[in-house]
XYZ file of C-alpha atoms in Angstrom:
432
model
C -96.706 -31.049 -28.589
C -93.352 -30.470 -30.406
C -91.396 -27.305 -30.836
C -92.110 -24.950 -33.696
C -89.335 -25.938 -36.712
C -86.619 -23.321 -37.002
C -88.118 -21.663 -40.857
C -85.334 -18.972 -40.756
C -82.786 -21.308 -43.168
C -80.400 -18.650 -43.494
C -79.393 -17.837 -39.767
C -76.251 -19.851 -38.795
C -74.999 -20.214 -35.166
C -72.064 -19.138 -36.421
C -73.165 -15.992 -37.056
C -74.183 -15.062 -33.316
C -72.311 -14.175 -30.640
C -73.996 -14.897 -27.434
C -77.617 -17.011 -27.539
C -80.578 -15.734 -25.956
C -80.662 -17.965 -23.142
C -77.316 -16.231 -22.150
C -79.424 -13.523 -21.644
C -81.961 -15.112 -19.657
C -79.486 -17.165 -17.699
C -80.561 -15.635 -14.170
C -83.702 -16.213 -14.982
C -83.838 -19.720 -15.309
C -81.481 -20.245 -12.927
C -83.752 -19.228 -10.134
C -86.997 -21.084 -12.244
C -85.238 -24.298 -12.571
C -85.912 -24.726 -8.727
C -89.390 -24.319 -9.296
C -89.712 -26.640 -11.869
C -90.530 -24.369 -14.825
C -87.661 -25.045 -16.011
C -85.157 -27.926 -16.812
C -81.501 -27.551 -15.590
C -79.170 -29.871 -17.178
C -76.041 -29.250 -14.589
C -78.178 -30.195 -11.330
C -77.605 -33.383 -10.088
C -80.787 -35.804 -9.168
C -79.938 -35.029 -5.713
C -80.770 -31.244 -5.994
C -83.754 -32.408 -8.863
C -85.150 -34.813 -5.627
C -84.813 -32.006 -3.425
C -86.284 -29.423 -5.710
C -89.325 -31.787 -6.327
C -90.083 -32.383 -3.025
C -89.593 -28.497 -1.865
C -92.065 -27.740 -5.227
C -94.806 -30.060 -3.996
C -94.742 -29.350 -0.132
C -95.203 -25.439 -1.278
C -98.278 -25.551 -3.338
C -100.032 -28.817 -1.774
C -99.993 -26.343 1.896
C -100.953 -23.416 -0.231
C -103.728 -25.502 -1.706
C -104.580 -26.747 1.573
C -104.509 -23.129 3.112
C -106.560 -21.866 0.414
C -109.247 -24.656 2.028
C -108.615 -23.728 4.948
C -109.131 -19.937 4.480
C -112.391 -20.493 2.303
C -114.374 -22.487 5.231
C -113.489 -20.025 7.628
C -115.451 -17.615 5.809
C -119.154 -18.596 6.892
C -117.716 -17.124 9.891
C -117.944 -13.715 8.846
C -120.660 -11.118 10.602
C -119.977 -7.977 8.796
C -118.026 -6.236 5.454
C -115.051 -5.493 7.497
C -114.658 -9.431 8.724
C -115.392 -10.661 5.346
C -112.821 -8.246 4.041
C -110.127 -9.821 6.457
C -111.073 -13.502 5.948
C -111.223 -13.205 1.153
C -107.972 -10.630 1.135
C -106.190 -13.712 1.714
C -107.611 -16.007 -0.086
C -107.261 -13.945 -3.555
C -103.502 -13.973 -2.625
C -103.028 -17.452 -1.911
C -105.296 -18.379 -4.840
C -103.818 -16.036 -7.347
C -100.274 -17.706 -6.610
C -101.399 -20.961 -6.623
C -103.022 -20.374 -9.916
C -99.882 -18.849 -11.652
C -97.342 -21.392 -10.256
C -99.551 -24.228 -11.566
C -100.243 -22.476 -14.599
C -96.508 -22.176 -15.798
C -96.155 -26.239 -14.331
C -98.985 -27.193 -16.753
C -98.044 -24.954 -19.651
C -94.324 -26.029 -19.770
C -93.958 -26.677 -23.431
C -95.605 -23.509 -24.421
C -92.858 -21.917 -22.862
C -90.301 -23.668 -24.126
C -92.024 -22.730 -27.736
C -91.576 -18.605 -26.304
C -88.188 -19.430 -25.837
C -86.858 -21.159 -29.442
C -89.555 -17.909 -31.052
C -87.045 -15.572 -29.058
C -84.284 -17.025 -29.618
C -85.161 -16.887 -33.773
C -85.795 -13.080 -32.944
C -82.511 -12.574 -31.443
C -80.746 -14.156 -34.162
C -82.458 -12.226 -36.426
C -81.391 -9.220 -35.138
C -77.893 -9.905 -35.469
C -77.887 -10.683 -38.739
C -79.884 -7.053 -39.341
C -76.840 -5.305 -39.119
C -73.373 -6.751 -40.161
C -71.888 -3.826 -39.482
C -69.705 -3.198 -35.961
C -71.728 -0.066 -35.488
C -74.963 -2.055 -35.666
C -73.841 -5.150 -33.878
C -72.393 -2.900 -30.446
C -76.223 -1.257 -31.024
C -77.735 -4.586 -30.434
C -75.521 -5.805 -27.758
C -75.843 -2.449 -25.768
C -79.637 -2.823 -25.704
C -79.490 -6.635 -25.001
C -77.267 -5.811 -22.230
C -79.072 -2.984 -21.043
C -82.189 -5.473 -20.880
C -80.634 -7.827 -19.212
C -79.390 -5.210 -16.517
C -82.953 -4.305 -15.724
C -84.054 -8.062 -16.075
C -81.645 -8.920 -13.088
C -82.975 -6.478 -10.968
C -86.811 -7.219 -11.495
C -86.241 -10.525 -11.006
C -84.060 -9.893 -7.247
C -85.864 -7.359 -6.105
C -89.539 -8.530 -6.786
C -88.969 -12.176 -5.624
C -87.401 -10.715 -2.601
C -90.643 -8.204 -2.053
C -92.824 -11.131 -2.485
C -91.195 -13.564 -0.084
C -89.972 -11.010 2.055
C -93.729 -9.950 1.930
C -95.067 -12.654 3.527
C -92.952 -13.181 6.083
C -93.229 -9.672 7.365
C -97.149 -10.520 7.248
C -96.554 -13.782 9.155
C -94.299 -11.620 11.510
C -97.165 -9.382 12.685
C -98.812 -12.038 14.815
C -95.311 -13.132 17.115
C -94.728 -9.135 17.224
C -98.674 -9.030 19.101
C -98.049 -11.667 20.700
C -94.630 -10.667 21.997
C -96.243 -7.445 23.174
C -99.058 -8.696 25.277
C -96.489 -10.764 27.305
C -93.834 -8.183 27.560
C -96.588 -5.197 28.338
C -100.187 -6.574 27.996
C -102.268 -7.250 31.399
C -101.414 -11.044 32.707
C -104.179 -13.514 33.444
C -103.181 -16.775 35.266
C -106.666 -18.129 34.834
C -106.373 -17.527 31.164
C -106.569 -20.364 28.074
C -104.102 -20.231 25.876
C -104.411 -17.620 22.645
C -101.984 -16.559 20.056
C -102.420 -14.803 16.675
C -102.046 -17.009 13.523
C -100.883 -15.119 10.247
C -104.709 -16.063 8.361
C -108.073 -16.526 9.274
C -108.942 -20.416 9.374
C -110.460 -23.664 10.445
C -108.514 -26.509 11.039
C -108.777 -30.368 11.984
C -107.208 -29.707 15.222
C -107.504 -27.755 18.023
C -105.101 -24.730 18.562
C -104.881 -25.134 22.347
C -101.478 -25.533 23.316
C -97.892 -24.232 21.783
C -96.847 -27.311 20.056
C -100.355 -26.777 18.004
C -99.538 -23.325 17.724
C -96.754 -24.276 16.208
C -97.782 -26.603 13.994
C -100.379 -24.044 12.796
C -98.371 -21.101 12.103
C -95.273 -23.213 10.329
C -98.517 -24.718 8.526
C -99.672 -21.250 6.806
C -96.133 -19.762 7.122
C -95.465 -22.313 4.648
C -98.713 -22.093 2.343
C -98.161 -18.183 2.821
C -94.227 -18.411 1.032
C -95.709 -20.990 -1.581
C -98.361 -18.397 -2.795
C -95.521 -15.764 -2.618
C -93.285 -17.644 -4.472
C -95.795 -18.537 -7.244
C -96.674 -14.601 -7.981
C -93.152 -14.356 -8.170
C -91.859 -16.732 -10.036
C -94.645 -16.214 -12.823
C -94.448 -12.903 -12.996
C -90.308 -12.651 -13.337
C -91.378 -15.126 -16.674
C -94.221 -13.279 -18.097
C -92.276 -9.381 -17.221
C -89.110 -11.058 -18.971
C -89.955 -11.842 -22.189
C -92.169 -8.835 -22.739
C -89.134 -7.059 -21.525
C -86.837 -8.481 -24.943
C -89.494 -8.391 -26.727
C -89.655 -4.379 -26.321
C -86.157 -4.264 -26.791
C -86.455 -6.329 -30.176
C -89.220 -4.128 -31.258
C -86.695 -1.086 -29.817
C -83.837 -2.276 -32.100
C -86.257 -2.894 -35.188
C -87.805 0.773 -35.095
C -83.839 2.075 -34.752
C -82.799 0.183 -37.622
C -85.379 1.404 -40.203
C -85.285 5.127 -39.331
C -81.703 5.657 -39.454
C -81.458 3.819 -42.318
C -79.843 6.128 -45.260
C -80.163 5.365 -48.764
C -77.263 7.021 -50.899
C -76.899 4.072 -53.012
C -78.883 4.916 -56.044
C -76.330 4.205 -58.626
C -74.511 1.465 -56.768
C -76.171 -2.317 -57.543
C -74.490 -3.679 -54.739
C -75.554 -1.058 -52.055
C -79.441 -1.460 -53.908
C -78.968 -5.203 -52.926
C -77.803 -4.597 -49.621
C -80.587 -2.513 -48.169
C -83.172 -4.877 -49.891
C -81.671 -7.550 -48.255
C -81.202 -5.521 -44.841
C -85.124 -4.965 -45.661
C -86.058 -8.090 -45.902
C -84.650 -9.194 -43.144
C -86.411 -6.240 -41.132
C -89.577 -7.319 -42.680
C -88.981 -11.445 -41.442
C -88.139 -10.104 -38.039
C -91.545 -8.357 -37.453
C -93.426 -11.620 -38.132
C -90.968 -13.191 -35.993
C -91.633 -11.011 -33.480
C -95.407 -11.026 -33.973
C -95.273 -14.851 -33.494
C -93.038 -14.754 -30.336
C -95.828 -12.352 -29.281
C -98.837 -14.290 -29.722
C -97.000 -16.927 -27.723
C -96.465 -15.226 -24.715
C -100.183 -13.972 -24.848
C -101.195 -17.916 -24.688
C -99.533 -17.658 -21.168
C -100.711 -14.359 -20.047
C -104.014 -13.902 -21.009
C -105.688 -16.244 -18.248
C -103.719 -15.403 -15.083
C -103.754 -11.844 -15.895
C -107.501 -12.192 -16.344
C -107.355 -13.553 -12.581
C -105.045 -10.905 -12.069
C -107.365 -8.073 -13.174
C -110.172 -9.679 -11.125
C -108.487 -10.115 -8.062
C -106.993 -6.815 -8.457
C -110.509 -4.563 -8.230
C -111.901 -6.905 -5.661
C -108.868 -6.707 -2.988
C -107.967 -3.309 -3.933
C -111.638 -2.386 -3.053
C -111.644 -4.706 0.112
C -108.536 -3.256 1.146
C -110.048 -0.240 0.925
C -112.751 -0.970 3.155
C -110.838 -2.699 5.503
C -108.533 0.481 6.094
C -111.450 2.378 6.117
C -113.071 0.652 8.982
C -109.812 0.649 10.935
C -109.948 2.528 14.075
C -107.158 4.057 14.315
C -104.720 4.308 17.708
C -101.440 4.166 19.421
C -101.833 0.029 19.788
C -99.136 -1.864 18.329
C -101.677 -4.269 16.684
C -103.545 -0.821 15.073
C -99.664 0.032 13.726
C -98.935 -3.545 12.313
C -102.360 -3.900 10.867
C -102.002 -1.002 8.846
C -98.533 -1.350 7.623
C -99.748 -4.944 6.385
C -102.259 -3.261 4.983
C -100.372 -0.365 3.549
C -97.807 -3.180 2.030
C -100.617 -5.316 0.866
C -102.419 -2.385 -1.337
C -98.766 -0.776 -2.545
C -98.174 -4.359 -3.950
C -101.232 -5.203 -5.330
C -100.626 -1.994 -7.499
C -96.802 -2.441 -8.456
C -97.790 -5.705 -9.649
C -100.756 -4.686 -11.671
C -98.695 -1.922 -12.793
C -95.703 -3.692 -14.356
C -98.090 -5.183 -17.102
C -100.432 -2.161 -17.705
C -96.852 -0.308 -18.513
C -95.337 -2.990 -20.435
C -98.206 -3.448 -22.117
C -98.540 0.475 -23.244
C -95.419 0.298 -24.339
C -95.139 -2.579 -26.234
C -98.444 -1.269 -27.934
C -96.956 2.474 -28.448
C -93.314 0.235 -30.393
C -95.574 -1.999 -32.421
C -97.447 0.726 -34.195
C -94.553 3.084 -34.546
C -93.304 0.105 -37.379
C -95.627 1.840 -39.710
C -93.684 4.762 -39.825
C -90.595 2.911 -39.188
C -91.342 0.995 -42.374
C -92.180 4.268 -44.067
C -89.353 6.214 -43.364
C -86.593 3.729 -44.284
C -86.113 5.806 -47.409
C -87.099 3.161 -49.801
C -88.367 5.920 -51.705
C -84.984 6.469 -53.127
C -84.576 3.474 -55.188
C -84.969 4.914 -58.756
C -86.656 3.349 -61.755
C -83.250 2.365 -62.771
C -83.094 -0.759 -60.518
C -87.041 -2.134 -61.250
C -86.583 -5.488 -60.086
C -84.902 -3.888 -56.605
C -87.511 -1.129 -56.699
C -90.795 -3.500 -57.599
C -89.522 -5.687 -53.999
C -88.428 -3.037 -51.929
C -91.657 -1.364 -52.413
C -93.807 -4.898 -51.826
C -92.209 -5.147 -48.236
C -92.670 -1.713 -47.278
C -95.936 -2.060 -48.299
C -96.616 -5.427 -46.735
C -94.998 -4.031 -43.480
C -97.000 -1.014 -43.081
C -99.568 -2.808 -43.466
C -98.560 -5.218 -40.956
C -97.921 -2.634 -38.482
C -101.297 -1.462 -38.166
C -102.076 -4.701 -36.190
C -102.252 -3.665 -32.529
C -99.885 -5.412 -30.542
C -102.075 -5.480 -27.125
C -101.348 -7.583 -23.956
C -105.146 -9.208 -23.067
C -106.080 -9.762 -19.744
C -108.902 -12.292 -21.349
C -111.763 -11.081 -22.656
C -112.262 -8.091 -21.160
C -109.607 -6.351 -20.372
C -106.576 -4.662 -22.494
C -103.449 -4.214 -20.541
C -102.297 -0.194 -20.828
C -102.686 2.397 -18.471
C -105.214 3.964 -19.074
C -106.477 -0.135 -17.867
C -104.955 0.981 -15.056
C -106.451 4.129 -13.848
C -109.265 2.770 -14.478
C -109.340 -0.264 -12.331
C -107.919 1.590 -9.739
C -110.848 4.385 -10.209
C -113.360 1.339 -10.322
C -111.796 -0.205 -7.197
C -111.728 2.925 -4.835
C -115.399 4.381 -6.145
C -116.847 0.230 -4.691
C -114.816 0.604 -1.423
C -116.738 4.316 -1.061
C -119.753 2.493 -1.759
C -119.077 -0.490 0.419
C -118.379 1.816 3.237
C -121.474 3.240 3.270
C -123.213 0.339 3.372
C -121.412 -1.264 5.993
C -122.390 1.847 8.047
């Protein structure tokens, strides 16, 4: 499939100061790794290495996921089965979004040449220094908050499975430091996940192999929630700040210019350009849907079934001074305060792109093309065709799908989180 043409004839590279990929620099710096994303300045050395790392993560996720999913006939109650498929919807939903973005690598290259139009676009709005600084505060505001999404929530997601993987050692650690000694005893350790293996677990060196074995799968599905999400969270990130800048720009536009042809022709063509930028924008938007709308489908599913899992597990919990009580319900704790944040970054995006995309209408409205006099028909007669046109536009919702069924906003949220809590109640009882 090849790129979308560039149809704006009249933007000039001259004409911008810094490209959009300046902006999303960090981003694609930390992608490139995972092959999402091509990096020109790595050497084949770090491309080999980067391969191989890429491959080794989600074949032992994959192979985890296996793993996980025949241990399951080994479950005797709610509570057990709520241990052994809480991991599996983790491990699965990163394997799914890190393959996803693999095997949809042009589409996002298409995202990125429809946002790069769009920031073009929006530097040619504005000529004026006032207007340009606008733009370049609120692109460098964006980027500010980009950086920090994309640090802090890879870090919570690795960093989250590793302090999962840690709980076992920390058990483990305690029994031999304070727990009651048996010399007669086989050998037992904790493993991060529930699972059947090949092998048998009955020595260290197996025990080792095991653990680095899921340790491994564990960071691969980690780094595949991560890594999708800091795309996805990214571009609907500019894309608010395009639709920010675009709702600015008409309202505080003034029109003293009724007897002055060349101010008449500047605010039609300021107009115009307003009006090409929403379809731009619109476009960019329906591409980044094509990569959204399946995962967060998964997303949403996985979402009310571990949230009300999680629920039950913590529910059935006895609770007591034991380290392994403590641990468990940190994990657990962590587990459920994740699954929300995560769900939670879309659902808000998502409201507020909506809330931006139908303010337009009255963006569009308010522009003060009411002005324009009979004097100036020609002006008037195309001033009032895009206003039109763009109102009309507007009224389009500009929703984030999670497939189907679900619309991304948060009232999506309290209501999956309702939905979730209200099964785990219900659950509960049965399992009693």
């Amino acid at each position: 499939m090849k790129r979308p043409p560039r149809r704006i004839n009249d933007i000039t590279p001259e004409e911008t100061t810094l490209p959009f990929k300046a902006f999303i620099s960090h981003v694609f710096a930390t992608l490139s790794h995972l092959k999402i994303s091509k990096n020109s300045n790595s050497s084949s050395l770090i491309n080999l290495i980067d391969t191989c790392a890429t491959t080794c993560l989600i074949t032992l996720n994959f192979l985890l996921i296996i793993s996980e999913a025949m241990d399951v006939k080994n479950s005797y109650d709610l509570p057990s089965f709520a241990v052994r498929l809480n991991p599996i919807l983790f491990h699965c939903q990163g394997f799914i979004k890190w393959t996803y973005c693999l095997t949809h690598y042009v589409e996002i290259q298409e995202i990125i040449d429809s946002m790069e139009i769009c920031h073009e676009m929006c530097q040619k709005i504005d000529r004026n220094d006032k207007g340009t600084s606008r733009y370049e505060i609120k692109m460098a505001d964006c980027q500010k908050n980009s950086v920090a999404f994309v640090n802090v929530w890879m870090m919570v997601c690795v960093f989250g499975v590793v302090q999962w993987c840690a709980n076992p050692i920390i058990y483990d650690l305690y029994d031999d430091l304070y727990g009651v000694k048996n010399i007669n005893s086989t050998f037992t350790r904790h493993l991060p996940y529930p699972g059947i293996f090949p092998w048998a677990v009955n020595g260290f060196k197996m025990y080792l192999i095991t653990f680095t074995f899921q340790f491994v799968g564990g960071i691969g599905a980690g780094i595949g929630i991560g890594a999708y999400d800091i795309l996805s969270i990214t571009f609907i990130m500019y894309t608010c700040s395009y639709l920010e800048y675009l709702n600015e720009t008409l309202t505080k536009e003034i029109v003293n210019r009724r007897d002055d042809p060349a101010k008449i022709g500047s605010f039609e063509r300021k107009l115009k350009i307003c009006f090409r930028q929403h379809r731009q924008i619109l476009e960019a938007f329906e591409r980044i849907q094509i990569i959204t709308s399946f995962p967060m489908f998964i997303q949403c599913f996985n979402t009310i079934i571990a949230l009300c899992l999680v629920s039950l597990e913590a529910s059935t919990t006895e609770i007591n001074s034991s380290v392994e009580c403590v641990m468990k319900l940190l994990s657990t704790a962590e587990y459920w305060s994740g699954i929300n944040i995560e769900l939670f970054f879309y659902c808000y995006f998502g409201t507020k792109i909506q809330e931006l995309g139908s303010r337009l209408s009255d963006a569009f409205y308010c522009c003060n093309w009411e002005l324009i006099t009979g004097d100036y028909e020609s002006n008037r007669l195309g001033i009032n065709k895009m206003v039109v046109l763009g109102i009309m536009r507007a009224q389009r919702p500009m929703e984030m799908a999670g497939g189907p069924f679900y619309i991304l906003s948060l009232e999506t949220f309290r209501a999956l989180i309702s939905l979730s809590l209200s099964n785990a109640i219900i659950l509960r009882q049965l399992s009693n």
